[in-house]
JSON list of C-alpha atoms in Angstrom, two decimals:
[
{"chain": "A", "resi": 1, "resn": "UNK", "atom": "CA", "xyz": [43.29, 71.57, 102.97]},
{"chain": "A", "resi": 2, "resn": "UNK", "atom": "CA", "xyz": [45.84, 70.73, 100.46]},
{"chain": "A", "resi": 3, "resn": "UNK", "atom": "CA", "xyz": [43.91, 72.11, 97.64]},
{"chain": "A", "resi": 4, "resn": "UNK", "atom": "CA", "xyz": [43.73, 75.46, 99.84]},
{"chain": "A", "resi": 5, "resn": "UNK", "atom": "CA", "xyz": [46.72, 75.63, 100.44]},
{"chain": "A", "resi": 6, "resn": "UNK", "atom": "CA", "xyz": [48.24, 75.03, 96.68]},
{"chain": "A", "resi": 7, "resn": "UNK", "atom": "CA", "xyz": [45.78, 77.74, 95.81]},
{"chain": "A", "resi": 8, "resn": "UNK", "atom": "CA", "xyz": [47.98, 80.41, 96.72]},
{"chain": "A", "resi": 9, "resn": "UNK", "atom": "CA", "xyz": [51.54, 81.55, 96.24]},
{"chain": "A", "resi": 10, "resn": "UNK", "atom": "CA", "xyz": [52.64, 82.79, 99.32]},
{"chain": "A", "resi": 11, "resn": "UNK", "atom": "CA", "xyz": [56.08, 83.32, 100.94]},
{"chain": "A", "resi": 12, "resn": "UNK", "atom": "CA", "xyz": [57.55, 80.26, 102.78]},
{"chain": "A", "resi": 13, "resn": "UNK", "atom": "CA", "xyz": [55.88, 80.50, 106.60]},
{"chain": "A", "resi": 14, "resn": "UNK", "atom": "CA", "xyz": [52.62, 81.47, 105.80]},
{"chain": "A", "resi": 15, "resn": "UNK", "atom": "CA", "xyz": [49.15, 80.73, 103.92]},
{"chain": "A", "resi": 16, "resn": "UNK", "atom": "CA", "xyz": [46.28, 82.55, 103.50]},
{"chain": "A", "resi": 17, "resn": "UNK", "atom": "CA", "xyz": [42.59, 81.99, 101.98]},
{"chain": "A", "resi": 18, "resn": "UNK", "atom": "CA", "xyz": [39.26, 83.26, 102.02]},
{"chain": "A", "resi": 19, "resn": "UNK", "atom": "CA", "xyz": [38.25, 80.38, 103.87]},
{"chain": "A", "resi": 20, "resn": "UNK", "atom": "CA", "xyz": [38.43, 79.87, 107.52]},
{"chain": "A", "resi": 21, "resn": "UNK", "atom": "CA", "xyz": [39.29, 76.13, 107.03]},
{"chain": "A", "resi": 22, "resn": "UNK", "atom": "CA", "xyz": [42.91, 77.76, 106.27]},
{"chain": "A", "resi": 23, "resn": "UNK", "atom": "CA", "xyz": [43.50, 78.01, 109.97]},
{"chain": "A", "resi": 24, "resn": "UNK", "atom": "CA", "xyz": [43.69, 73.74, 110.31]},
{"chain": "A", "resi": 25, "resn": "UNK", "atom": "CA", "xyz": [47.00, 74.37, 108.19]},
{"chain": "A", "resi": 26, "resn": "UNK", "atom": "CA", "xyz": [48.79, 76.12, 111.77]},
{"chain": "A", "resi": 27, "resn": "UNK", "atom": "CA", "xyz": [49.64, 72.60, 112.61]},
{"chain": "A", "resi": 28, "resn": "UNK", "atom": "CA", "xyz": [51.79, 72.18, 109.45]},
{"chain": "A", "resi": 29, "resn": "UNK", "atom": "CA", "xyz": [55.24, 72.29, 110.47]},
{"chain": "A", "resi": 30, "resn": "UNK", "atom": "CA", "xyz": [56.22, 74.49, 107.78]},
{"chain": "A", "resi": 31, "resn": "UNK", "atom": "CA", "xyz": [53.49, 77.19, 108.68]},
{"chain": "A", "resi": 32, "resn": "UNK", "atom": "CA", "xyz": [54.07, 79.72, 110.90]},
{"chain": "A", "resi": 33, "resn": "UNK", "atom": "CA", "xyz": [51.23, 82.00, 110.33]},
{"chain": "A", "resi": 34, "resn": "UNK", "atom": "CA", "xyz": [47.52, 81.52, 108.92]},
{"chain": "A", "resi": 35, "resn": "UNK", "atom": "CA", "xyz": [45.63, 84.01, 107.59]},
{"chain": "A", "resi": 36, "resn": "UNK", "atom": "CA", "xyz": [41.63, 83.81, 106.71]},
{"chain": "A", "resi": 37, "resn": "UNK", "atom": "CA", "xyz": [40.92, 87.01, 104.31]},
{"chain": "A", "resi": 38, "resn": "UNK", "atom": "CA", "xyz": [37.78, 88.24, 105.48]},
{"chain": "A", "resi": 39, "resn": "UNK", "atom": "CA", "xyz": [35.91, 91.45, 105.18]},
{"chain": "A", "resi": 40, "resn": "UNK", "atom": "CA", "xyz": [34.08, 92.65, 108.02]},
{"chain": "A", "resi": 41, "resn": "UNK", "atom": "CA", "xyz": [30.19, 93.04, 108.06]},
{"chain": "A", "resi": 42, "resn": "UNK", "atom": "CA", "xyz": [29.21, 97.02, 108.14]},
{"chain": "A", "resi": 43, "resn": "UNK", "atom": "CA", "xyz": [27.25, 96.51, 111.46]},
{"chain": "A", "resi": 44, "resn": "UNK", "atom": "CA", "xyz": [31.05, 95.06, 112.66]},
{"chain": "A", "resi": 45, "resn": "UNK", "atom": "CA", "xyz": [32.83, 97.97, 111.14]},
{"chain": "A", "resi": 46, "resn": "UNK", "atom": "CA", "xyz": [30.76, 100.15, 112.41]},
{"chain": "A", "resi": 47, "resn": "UNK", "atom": "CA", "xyz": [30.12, 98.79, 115.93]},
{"chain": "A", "resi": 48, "resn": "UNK", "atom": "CA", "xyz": [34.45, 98.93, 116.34]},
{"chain": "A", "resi": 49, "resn": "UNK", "atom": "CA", "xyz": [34.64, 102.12, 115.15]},
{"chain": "A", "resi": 50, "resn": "UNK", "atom": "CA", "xyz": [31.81, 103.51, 117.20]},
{"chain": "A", "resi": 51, "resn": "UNK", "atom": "CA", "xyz": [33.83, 101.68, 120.62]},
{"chain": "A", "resi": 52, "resn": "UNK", "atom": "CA", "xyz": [36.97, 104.06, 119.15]},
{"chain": "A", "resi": 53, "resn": "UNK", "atom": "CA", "xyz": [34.78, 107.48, 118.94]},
{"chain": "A", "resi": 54, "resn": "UNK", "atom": "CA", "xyz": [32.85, 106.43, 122.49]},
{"chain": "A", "resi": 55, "resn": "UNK", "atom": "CA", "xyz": [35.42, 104.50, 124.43]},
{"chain": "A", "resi": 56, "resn": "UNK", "atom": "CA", "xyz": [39.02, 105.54, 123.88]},
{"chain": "A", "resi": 57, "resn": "UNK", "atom": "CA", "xyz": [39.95, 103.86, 126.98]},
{"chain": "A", "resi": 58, "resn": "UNK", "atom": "CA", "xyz": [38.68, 100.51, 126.41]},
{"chain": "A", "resi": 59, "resn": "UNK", "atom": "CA", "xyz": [40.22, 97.65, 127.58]},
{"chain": "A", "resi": 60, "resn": "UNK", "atom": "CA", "xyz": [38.82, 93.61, 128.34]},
{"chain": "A", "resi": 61, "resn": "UNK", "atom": "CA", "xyz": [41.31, 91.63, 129.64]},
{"chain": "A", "resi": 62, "resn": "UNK", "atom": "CA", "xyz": [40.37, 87.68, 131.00]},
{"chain": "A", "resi": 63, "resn": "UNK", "atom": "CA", "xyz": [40.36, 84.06, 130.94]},
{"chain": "A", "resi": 64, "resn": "UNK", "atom": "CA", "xyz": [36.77, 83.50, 128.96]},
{"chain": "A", "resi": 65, "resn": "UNK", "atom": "CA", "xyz": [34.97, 79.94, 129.98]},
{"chain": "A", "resi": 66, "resn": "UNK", "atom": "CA", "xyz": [33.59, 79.47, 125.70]},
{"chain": "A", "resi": 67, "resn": "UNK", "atom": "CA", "xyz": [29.90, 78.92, 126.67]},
{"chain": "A", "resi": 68, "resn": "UNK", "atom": "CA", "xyz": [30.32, 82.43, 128.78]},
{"chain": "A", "resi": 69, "resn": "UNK", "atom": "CA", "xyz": [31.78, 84.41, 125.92]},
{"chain": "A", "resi": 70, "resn": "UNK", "atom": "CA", "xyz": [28.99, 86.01, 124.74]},
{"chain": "A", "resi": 71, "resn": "UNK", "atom": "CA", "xyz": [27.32, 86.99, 128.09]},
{"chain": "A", "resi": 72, "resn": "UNK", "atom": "CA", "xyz": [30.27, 88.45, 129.14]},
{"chain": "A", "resi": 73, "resn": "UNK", "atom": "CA", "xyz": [30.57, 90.71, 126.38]},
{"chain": "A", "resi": 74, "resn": "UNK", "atom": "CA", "xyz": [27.25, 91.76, 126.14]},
{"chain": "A", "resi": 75, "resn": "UNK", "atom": "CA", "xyz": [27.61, 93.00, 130.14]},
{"chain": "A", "resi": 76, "resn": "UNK", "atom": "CA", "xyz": [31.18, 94.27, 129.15]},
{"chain": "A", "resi": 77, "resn": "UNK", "atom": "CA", "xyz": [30.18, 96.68, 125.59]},
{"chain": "A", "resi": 78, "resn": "UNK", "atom": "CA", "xyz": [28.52, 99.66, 125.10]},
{"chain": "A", "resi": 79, "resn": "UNK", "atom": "CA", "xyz": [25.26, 99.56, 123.95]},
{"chain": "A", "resi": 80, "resn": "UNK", "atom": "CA", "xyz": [24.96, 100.20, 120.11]},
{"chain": "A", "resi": 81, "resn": "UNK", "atom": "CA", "xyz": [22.75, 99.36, 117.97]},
{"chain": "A", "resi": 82, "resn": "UNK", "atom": "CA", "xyz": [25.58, 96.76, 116.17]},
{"chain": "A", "resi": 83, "resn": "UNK", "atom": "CA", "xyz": [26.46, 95.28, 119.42]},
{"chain": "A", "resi": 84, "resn": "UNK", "atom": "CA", "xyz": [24.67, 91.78, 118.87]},
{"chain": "A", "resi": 85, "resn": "UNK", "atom": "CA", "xyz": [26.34, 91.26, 115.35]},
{"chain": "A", "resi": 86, "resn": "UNK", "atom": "CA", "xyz": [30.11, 92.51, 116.80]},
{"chain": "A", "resi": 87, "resn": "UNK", "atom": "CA", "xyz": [29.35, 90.22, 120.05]},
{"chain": "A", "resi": 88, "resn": "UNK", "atom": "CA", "xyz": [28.55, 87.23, 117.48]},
{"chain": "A", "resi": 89, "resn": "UNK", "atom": "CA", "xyz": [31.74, 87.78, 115.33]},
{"chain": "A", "resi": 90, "resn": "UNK", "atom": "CA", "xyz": [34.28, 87.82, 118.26]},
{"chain": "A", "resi": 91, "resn": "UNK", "atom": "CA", "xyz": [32.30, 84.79, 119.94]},
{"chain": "A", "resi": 92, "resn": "UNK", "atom": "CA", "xyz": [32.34, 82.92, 116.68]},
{"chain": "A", "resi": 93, "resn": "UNK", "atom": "CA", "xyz": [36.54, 83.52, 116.70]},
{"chain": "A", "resi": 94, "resn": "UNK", "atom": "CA", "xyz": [36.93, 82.67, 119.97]},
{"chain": "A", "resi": 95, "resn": "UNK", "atom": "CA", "xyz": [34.43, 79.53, 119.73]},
{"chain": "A", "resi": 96, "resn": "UNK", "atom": "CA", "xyz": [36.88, 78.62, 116.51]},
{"chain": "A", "resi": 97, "resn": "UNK", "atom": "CA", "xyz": [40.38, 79.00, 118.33]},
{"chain": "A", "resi": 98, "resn": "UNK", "atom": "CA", "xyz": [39.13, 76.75, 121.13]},
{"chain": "A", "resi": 99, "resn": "UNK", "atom": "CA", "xyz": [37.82, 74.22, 118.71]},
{"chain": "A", "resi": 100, "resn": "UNK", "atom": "CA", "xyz": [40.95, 74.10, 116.53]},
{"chain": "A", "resi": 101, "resn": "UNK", "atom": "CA", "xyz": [42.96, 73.79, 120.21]},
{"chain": "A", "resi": 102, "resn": "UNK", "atom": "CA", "xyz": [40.30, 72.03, 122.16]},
{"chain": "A", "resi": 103, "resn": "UNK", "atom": "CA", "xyz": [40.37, 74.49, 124.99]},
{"chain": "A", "resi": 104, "resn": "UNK", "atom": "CA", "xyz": [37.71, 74.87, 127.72]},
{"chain": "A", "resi": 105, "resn": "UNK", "atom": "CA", "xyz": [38.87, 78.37, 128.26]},
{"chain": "A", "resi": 106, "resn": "UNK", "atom": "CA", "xyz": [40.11, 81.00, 126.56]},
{"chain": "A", "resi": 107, "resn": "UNK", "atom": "CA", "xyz": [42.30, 84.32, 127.10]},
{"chain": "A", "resi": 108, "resn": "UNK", "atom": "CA", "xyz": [40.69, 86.97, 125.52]},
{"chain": "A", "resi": 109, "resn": "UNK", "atom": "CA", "xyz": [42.20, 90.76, 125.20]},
{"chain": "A", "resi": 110, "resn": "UNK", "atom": "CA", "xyz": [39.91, 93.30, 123.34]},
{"chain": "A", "resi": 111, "resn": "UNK", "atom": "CA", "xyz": [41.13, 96.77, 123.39]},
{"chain": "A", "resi": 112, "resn": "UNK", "atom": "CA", "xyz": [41.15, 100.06, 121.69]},
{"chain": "A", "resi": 113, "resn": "UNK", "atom": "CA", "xyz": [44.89, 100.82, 121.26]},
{"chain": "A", "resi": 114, "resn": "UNK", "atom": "CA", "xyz": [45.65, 105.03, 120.39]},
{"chain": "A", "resi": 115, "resn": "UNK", "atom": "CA", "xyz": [49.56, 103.59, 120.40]},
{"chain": "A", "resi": 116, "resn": "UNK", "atom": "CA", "xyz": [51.84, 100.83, 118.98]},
{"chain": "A", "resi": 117, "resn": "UNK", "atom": "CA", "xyz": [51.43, 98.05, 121.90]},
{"chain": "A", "resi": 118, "resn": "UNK", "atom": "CA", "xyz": [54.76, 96.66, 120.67]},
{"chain": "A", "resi": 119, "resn": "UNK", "atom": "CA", "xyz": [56.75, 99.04, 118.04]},
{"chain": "A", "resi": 120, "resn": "UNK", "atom": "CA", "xyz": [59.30, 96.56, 117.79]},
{"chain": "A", "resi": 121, "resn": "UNK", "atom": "CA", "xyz": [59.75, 93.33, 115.78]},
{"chain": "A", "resi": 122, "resn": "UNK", "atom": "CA", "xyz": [59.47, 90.38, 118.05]},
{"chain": "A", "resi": 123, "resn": "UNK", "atom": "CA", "xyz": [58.27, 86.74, 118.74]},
{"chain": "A", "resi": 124, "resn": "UNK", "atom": "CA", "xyz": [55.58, 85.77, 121.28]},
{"chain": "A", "resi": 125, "resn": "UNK", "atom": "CA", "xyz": [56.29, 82.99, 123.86]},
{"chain": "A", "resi": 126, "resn": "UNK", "atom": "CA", "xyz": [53.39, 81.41, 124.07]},
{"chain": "A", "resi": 127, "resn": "UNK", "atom": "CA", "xyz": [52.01, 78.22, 121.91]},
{"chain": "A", "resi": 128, "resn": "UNK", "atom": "CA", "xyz": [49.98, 80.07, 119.63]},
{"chain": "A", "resi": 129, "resn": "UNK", "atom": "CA", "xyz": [47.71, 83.70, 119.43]},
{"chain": "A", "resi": 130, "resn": "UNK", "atom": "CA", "xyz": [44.99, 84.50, 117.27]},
{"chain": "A", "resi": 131, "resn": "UNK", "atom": "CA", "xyz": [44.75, 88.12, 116.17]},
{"chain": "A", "resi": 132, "resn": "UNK", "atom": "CA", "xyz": [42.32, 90.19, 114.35]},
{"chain": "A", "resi": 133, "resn": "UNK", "atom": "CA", "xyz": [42.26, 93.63, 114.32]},
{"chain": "A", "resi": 134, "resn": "UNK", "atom": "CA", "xyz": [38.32, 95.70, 113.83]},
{"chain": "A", "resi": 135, "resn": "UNK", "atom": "CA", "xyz": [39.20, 99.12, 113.21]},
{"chain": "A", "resi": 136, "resn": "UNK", "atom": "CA", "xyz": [42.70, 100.76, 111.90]},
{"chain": "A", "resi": 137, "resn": "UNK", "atom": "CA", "xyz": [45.72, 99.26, 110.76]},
{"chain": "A", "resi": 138, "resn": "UNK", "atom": "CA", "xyz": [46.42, 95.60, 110.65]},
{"chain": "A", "resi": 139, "resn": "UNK", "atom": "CA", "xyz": [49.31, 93.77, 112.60]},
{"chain": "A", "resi": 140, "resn": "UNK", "atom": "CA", "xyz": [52.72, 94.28, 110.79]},
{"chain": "A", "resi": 141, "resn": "UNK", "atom": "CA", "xyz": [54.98, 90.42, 110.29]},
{"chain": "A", "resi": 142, "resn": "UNK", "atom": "CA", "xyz": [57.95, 90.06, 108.24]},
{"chain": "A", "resi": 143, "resn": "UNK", "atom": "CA", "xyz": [60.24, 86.44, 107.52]},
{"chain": "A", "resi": 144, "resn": "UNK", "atom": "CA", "xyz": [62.63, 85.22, 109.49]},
{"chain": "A", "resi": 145, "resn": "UNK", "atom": "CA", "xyz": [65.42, 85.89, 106.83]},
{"chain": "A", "resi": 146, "resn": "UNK", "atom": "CA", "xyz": [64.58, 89.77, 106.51]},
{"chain": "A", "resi": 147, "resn": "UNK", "atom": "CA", "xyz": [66.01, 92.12, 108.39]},
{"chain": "A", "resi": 148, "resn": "UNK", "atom": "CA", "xyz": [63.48, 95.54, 110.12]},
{"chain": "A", "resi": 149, "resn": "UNK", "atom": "CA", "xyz": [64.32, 97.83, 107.15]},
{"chain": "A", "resi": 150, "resn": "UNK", "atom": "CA", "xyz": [64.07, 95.13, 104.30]},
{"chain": "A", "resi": 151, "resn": "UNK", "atom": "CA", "xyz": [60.05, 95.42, 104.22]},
{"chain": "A", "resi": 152, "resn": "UNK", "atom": "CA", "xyz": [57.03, 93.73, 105.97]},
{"chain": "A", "resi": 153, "resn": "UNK", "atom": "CA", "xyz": [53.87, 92.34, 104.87]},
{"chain": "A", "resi": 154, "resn": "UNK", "atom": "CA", "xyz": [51.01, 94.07, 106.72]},
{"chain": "A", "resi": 155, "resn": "UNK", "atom": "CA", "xyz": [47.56, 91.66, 107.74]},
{"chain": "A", "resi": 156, "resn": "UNK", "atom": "CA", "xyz": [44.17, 93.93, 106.45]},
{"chain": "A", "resi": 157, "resn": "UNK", "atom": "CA", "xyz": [40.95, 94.89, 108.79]},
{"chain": "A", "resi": 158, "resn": "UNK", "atom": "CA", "xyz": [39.23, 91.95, 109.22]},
{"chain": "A", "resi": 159, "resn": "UNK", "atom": "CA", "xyz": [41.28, 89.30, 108.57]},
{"chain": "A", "resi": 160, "resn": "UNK", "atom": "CA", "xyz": [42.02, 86.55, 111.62]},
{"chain": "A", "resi": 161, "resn": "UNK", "atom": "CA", "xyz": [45.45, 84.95, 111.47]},
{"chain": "A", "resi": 162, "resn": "UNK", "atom": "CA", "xyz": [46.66, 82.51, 113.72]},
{"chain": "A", "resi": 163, "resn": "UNK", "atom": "CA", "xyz": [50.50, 83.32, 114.80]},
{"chain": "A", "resi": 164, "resn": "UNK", "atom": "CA", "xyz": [52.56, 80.45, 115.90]},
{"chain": "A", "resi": 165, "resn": "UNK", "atom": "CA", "xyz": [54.69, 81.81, 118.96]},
{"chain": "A", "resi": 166, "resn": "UNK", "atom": "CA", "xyz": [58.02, 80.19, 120.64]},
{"chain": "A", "resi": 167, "resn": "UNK", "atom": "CA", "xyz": [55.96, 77.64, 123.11]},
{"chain": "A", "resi": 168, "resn": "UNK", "atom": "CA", "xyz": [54.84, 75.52, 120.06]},
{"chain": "A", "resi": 169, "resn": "UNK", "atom": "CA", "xyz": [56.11, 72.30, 120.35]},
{"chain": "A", "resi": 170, "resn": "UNK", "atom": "CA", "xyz": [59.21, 71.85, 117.99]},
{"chain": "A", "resi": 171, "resn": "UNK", "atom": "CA", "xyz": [58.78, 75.86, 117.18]},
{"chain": "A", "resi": 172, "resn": "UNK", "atom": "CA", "xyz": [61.58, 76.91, 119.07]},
{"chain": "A", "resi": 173, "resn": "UNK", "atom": "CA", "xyz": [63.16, 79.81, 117.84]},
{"chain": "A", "resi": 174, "resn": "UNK", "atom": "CA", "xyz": [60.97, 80.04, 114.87]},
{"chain": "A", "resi": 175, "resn": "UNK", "atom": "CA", "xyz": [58.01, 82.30, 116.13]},
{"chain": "A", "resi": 176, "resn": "UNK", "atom": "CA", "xyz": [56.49, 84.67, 113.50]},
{"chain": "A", "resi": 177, "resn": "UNK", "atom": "CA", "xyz": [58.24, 87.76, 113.66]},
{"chain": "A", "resi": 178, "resn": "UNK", "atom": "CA", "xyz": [55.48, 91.17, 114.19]},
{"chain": "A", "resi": 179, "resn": "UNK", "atom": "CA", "xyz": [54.66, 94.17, 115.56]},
{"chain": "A", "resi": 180, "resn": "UNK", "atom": "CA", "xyz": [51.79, 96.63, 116.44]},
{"chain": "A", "resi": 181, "resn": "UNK", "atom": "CA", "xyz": [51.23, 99.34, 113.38]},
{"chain": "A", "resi": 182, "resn": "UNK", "atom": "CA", "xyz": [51.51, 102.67, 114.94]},
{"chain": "A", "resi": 183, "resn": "UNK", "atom": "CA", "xyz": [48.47, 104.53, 115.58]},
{"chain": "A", "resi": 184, "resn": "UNK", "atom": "CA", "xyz": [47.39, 108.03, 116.63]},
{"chain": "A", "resi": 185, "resn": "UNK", "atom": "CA", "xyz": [44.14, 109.76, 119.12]},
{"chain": "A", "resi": 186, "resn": "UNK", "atom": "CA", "xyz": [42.41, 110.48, 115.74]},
{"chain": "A", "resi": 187, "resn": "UNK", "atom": "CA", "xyz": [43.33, 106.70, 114.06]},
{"chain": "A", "resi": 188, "resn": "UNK", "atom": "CA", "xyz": [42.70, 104.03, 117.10]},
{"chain": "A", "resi": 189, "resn": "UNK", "atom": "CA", "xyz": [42.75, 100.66, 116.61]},
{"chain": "A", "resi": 190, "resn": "UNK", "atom": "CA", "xyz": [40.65, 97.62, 117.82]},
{"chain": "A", "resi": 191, "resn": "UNK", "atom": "CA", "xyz": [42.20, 94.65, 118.62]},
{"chain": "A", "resi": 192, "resn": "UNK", "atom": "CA", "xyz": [41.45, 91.12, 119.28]},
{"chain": "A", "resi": 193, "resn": "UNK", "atom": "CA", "xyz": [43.60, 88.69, 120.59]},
{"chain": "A", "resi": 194, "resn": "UNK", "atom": "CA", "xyz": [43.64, 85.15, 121.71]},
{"chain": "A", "resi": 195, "resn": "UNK", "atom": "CA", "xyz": [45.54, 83.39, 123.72]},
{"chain": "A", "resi": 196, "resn": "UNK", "atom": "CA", "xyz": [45.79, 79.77, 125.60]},
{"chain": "A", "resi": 197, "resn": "UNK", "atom": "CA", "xyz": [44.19, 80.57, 128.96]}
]
């Protein structure tokens, strides 16, 4: 990982690469956020933004056993002719985040969001969350030493980053700072995210 990580000049906090292995490099103290660039398979892109047009309302909430992922989803989607490939990507993510944290189980959130969930700049207090957003704008972060109006750096469709929250061990008040993009009715968002269950 160190030659991944040297490959790229990034602010101090967080890495990115167009490999997934980048994720390992969470458990560096120094990281607070890592980012795999990734660009979503058209079947994906167009599965989410089918589940925007069809399902404005959509919401899965749950603690996910790993090995049930996949079944659950595919009784929990719409039918569409992309649904096995979209089913596979989020499985393959959540099969990853349980890997990297050897978790059993998994808390899983996959919604289409017509609103900012959280407008504001904040931290999360939990250990770590895994986001990735399928269809509209990606999840807005910014350093600890900038204040709201001094700029943020904005995560693209597609990509998965892992956020280090407040309940990381030896993390305390150090959680990546972020916030939900806004969005409208006629620009919804998908949204993964995943969490310790």
């Amino acid at each position: 990982m160190q030659a991944l990580t040297a490959a790229v000049n990034q602010p101090p906090g967080a890495v990115y690469h167009s490999e997934p292995e980048i994720l390992a490099e969470i458990y560096q103290h120094s990281v607070n956020m890592a980012c795999w660039q990734r660009d979503l398979s058209t079947n994906v892109s167009e599965f989410a933004t089918f589940l925007v047009n069809s399902s404005p309302d959509f919401q899965l909430r749950s603690g996910v056993r790993v090995d049930a992922c996949a079944q659950w989803l595919e009784r929990s989607l719409p039918s569409h002719a992309a649904k096995s490939e979209f089913i596979e990507d989020v499985s393959l993510l959540t099969d990853m985040f349980a890997c990297l944290f050897q978790l059993n189980e998994v808390g899983v959130r996959l919604a289409v969001l017509h609103c900012a969930m959280c407008p504001k700049f904040h931290v999360d207090y939990v250990p770590c969350r895994l986001l990735c957003t399928y269809a509209g704008v990606g999840t807005h972060w910014r350093r600890a030493e900038q204040g709201d109006d001094e700029g943020y750096q904005q995560l693209s469709q597609g990509d998965v980053a892992l956020l280090k929250g407040e309940n990381w061990e030896g993390n305390e008040n150090f959680g990546l700072i972020h916030r939900s993009p806004q969005a409208t009715p006629a620009t919804g968002r998908v949204v993964l995210s995943l969490d310790f269950a």
